[in-house]
Amino acid sequence: MKPLTRPPRLAPGARVAVVAPSGPVPEERVQAGLDVLRGWDLDPVVMPHVLDRHGELGYLAGTDADRAADLQNAWCDPSVAAVLCARGGYGAQRMADLVDWDGLRAAGPKVFLGFSDVTHLHQAFATRLGLVTLYGPVAAGIDFIKSTRAQEHLKATLFAPETVRTIATSGTALVPGRARGVTLGGYLGGLAADLGTPLARTGARGGLLMIEDVTELPYRIDRLLTQLLRSGWLDGVAGIGLGSWERCGPYEEVRAVLADRLGGLGVPVCEEMGFGHCADALTIPFGAEAELDADAGTLTLAEPALS
């Protein structure tokens, strides 16, 4: 697994587009996120279908075609330096095949940010565009709006990525050791759901897998990890960083599953690294060469996430 192309960092005054590829977004949350972006001296634009709601399927922000068109048009607009997802939820995998990925590749590299259900698009940006992406707070998310720590880490990653080459977390070793590789990952359920689909990575060989999830009970986390193990997707993984497991049940039960399913891989595993569906979430670049130190709880990038 090779490092991917790093998009340019943002500069004051940069235009950024907000899209909603998954679930519907409350207008007041969008407006609060825009206020944060303007406070960073950015020029945010909201794509036309961000506030839509699907007529029959209320868990989707508009139709698949409209959500795909918003992503397509935002990315292919030469005045836009970054595309920020408004939220996760569900729906990105429904629209991913409607995107003209050749057209996005021709538009050149730029920043892409989101987490949770946006995992499906992170995979596509890696396989179709060969581009480093950022797994971090969404533009209408509570962390993006209210968490000083999440805001500061994301802002530093966007504007001064050399200052966050080492991502220091409160993580501890589930399996001790150090490992080098290229970061990849997202939410566990999404990675399992992507198996065998045309836009997904075919495996984690040589990678540092960064995973987390929300509202999955321990037995379901077991099932998802077992699916990845049985499919061979985890063969050759170099190391694993574990983020948050919010509302997944008592953490000691979740931890027992993680140790049981991942401990036998013989690679370093760091737990509670503070990214994903948790308060004060850190931003993790995907597609970047890095070293994971499970004992120290750090992820150190070989180069800044953005150029």
PDB file of N, CA, C and O in Angstrom, residues 85-109:
ATOM      1  N   CYS A  85     -18.394  17.532   4.238  1.00  0.00           N
ATOM      2  CA  CYS A  85     -19.689  16.894   4.412  1.00  0.00           C
ATOM      3  C   CYS A  85     -20.404  17.478   5.622  1.00  0.00           C
ATOM      4  O   CYS A  85     -19.783  17.742   6.657  1.00  0.00           O
ATOM      5  N   ALA A  86     -21.723  17.660   5.493  1.00  0.00           N
ATOM      6  CA  ALA A  86     -22.502  18.274   6.556  1.00  0.00           C
ATOM      7  C   ALA A  86     -22.777  17.314   7.697  1.00  0.00           C
ATOM      8  O   ALA A  86     -22.849  17.720   8.858  1.00  0.00           O
ATOM      9  N   ARG A  87     -22.958  16.008   7.383  1.00  0.00           N
ATOM     10  CA  ARG A  87     -23.197  15.019   8.421  1.00  0.00           C
ATOM     11  C   ARG A  87     -23.001  13.629   7.830  1.00  0.00           C
ATOM     12  O   ARG A  87     -22.756  13.467   6.626  1.00  0.00           O
ATOM     13  N   GLY A  88     -23.109  12.619   8.691  1.00  0.00           N
ATOM     14  CA  GLY A  88     -23.086  11.246   8.243  1.00  0.00           C
ATOM     15  C   GLY A  88     -24.509  10.725   8.188  1.00  0.00           C
ATOM     16  O   GLY A  88     -25.360  11.294   7.535  1.00  0.00           O
ATOM     17  N   GLY A  89     -24.765   9.640   8.937  1.00  0.00           N
ATOM     18  CA  GLY A  89     -26.095   9.052   8.934  1.00  0.00           C
ATOM     19  C   GLY A  89     -26.117   7.814   8.071  1.00  0.00           C
ATOM     20  O   GLY A  89     -25.511   6.796   8.385  1.00  0.00           O
ATOM     21  N   TYR A  90     -26.796   7.879   6.939  1.00  0.00           N
ATOM     22  CA  TYR A  90     -26.818   6.787   5.978  1.00  0.00           C
ATOM     23  C   TYR A  90     -27.153   7.341   4.614  1.00  0.00           C
ATOM     24  O   TYR A  90     -27.950   8.272   4.489  1.00  0.00           O
ATOM     25  N   GLY A  91     -26.558   6.756   3.585  1.00  0.00           N
ATOM     26  CA  GLY A  91     -26.911   7.116   2.221  1.00  0.00           C
ATOM     27  C   GLY A  91     -25.766   7.276   1.260  1.00  0.00           C
ATOM     28  O   GLY A  91     -25.969   7.272   0.042  1.00  0.00           O
ATOM     29  N   ALA A  92     -24.533   7.419   1.762  1.00  0.00           N
ATOM     30  CA  ALA A  92     -23.405   7.668   0.856  1.00  0.00           C
ATOM     31  C   ALA A  92     -23.195   6.513  -0.108  1.00  0.00           C
ATOM     32  O   ALA A  92     -22.884   6.732  -1.286  1.00  0.00           O
ATOM     33  N   GLN A  93     -23.371   5.281   0.356  1.00  0.00           N
ATOM     34  CA  GLN A  93     -23.139   4.156  -0.545  1.00  0.00           C
ATOM     35  C   GLN A  93     -24.202   4.080  -1.642  1.00  0.00           C
ATOM     36  O   GLN A  93     -23.954   3.535  -2.720  1.00  0.00           O
ATOM     37  N   ARG A  94     -25.381   4.663  -1.393  1.00  0.00           N
ATOM     38  CA  ARG A  94     -26.443   4.677  -2.411  1.00  0.00           C
ATOM     39  C   ARG A  94     -26.110   5.608  -3.574  1.00  0.00           C
ATOM     40  O   ARG A  94     -26.547   5.368  -4.710  1.00  0.00           O
ATOM     41  N   MET A  95     -25.383   6.691  -3.289  1.00  0.00           N
ATOM     42  CA  MET A  95     -25.118   7.670  -4.341  1.00  0.00           C
ATOM     43  C   MET A  95     -23.722   7.552  -4.938  1.00  0.00           C
ATOM     44  O   MET A  95     -23.430   8.148  -5.963  1.00  0.00           O
ATOM     45  N   ALA A  96     -22.850   6.752  -4.311  1.00  0.00           N
ATOM     46  CA  ALA A  96     -21.443   6.726  -4.723  1.00  0.00           C
ATOM     47  C   ALA A  96     -21.267   6.292  -6.175  1.00  0.00           C
ATOM     48  O   ALA A  96     -20.412   6.811  -6.893  1.00  0.00           O
ATOM     49  N   ASP A  97     -22.076   5.341  -6.637  1.00  0.00           N
ATOM     50  CA  ASP A  97     -21.931   4.858  -8.009  1.00  0.00           C
ATOM     51  C   ASP A  97     -22.518   5.809  -9.042  1.00  0.00           C
ATOM     52  O   ASP A  97     -22.357   5.596 -10.246  1.00  0.00           O
ATOM     53  N   LEU A  98     -23.215   6.850  -8.581  1.00  0.00           N
ATOM     54  CA  LEU A  98     -23.769   7.838  -9.507  1.00  0.00           C
ATOM     55  C   LEU A  98     -22.798   8.989  -9.772  1.00  0.00           C
ATOM     56  O   LEU A  98     -23.069   9.839 -10.622  1.00  0.00           O
ATOM     57  N   VAL A  99     -21.695   9.009  -9.051  1.00  0.00           N
ATOM     58  CA  VAL A  99     -20.687  10.059  -9.221  1.00  0.00           C
ATOM     59  C   VAL A  99     -19.787   9.723 -10.402  1.00  0.00           C
ATOM     60  O   VAL A  99     -19.393   8.565 -10.598  1.00  0.00           O
ATOM     61  N   ASP A 100     -19.460  10.709 -11.200  1.00  0.00           N
ATOM     62  CA  ASP A 100     -18.509  10.548 -12.296  1.00  0.00           C
ATOM     63  C   ASP A 100     -17.098  10.709 -11.725  1.00  0.00           C
ATOM     64  O   ASP A 100     -16.557  11.815 -11.662  1.00  0.00           O
ATOM     65  N   TRP A 101     -16.520   9.609 -11.291  1.00  0.00           N
ATOM     66  CA  TRP A 101     -15.220   9.674 -10.624  1.00  0.00           C
ATOM     67  C   TRP A 101     -14.115  10.104 -11.575  1.00  0.00           C
ATOM     68  O   TRP A 101     -13.141  10.732 -11.146  1.00  0.00           O
ATOM     69  N   ASP A 102     -14.248   9.799 -12.864  1.00  0.00           N
ATOM     70  CA  ASP A 102     -13.267  10.298 -13.835  1.00  0.00           C
ATOM     71  C   ASP A 102     -13.316  11.827 -13.899  1.00  0.00           C
ATOM     72  O   ASP A 102     -12.282  12.491 -14.004  1.00  0.00           O
ATOM     73  N   GLY A 103     -14.522  12.368 -13.826  1.00  0.00           N
ATOM     74  CA  GLY A 103     -14.655  13.817 -13.825  1.00  0.00           C
ATOM     75  C   GLY A 103     -14.043  14.445 -12.593  1.00  0.00           C
ATOM     76  O   GLY A 103     -13.398  15.502 -12.670  1.00  0.00           O
ATOM     77  N   LEU A 104     -14.227  13.813 -11.441  1.00  0.00           N
ATOM     78  CA  LEU A 104     -13.624  14.327 -10.210  1.00  0.00           C
ATOM     79  C   LEU A 104     -12.111  14.257 -10.288  1.00  0.00           C
ATOM     80  O   LEU A 104     -11.410  15.189  -9.866  1.00  0.00           O
ATOM     81  N   ARG A 105     -11.584  13.170 -10.841  1.00  0.00           N
ATOM     82  CA  ARG A 105     -10.129  13.048 -10.958  1.00  0.00           C
ATOM     83  C   ARG A 105      -9.570  14.148 -11.857  1.00  0.00           C
ATOM     84  O   ARG A 105      -8.527  14.748 -11.560  1.00  0.00           O
ATOM     85  N   ALA A 106     -10.288  14.452 -12.929  1.00  0.00           N
ATOM     86  CA  ALA A 106      -9.820  15.485 -13.862  1.00  0.00           C
ATOM     87  C   ALA A 106      -9.830  16.862 -13.221  1.00  0.00           C
ATOM     88  O   ALA A 106      -9.064  17.744 -13.618  1.00  0.00           O
ATOM     89  N   ALA A 107     -10.676  17.066 -12.222  1.00  0.00           N
ATOM     90  CA  ALA A 107     -10.763  18.376 -11.567  1.00  0.00           C
ATOM     91  C   ALA A 107      -9.570  18.652 -10.663  1.00  0.00           C
ATOM     92  O   ALA A 107      -9.371  19.794 -10.234  1.00  0.00           O
ATOM     93  N   GLY A 108      -8.788  17.620 -10.343  1.00  0.00           N
ATOM     94  CA  GLY A 108      -7.589  17.823  -9.538  1.00  0.00           C
ATOM     95  C   GLY A 108      -7.833  17.650  -8.057  1.00  0.00           C
ATOM     96  O   GLY A 108      -8.981  17.578  -7.599  1.00  0.00           O
ATOM     97  N   PRO A 109      -6.755  17.597  -7.283  1.00  0.00           N
ATOM     98  CA  PRO A 109      -6.868  17.330  -5.846  1.00  0.00           C
ATOM     99  C   PRO A 109      -7.362  18.531  -5.056  1.00  0.00           C
ATOM    100  O   PRO A 109      -7.029  19.675  -5.353  1.00  0.00           O
TER     101      PRO A 109
END
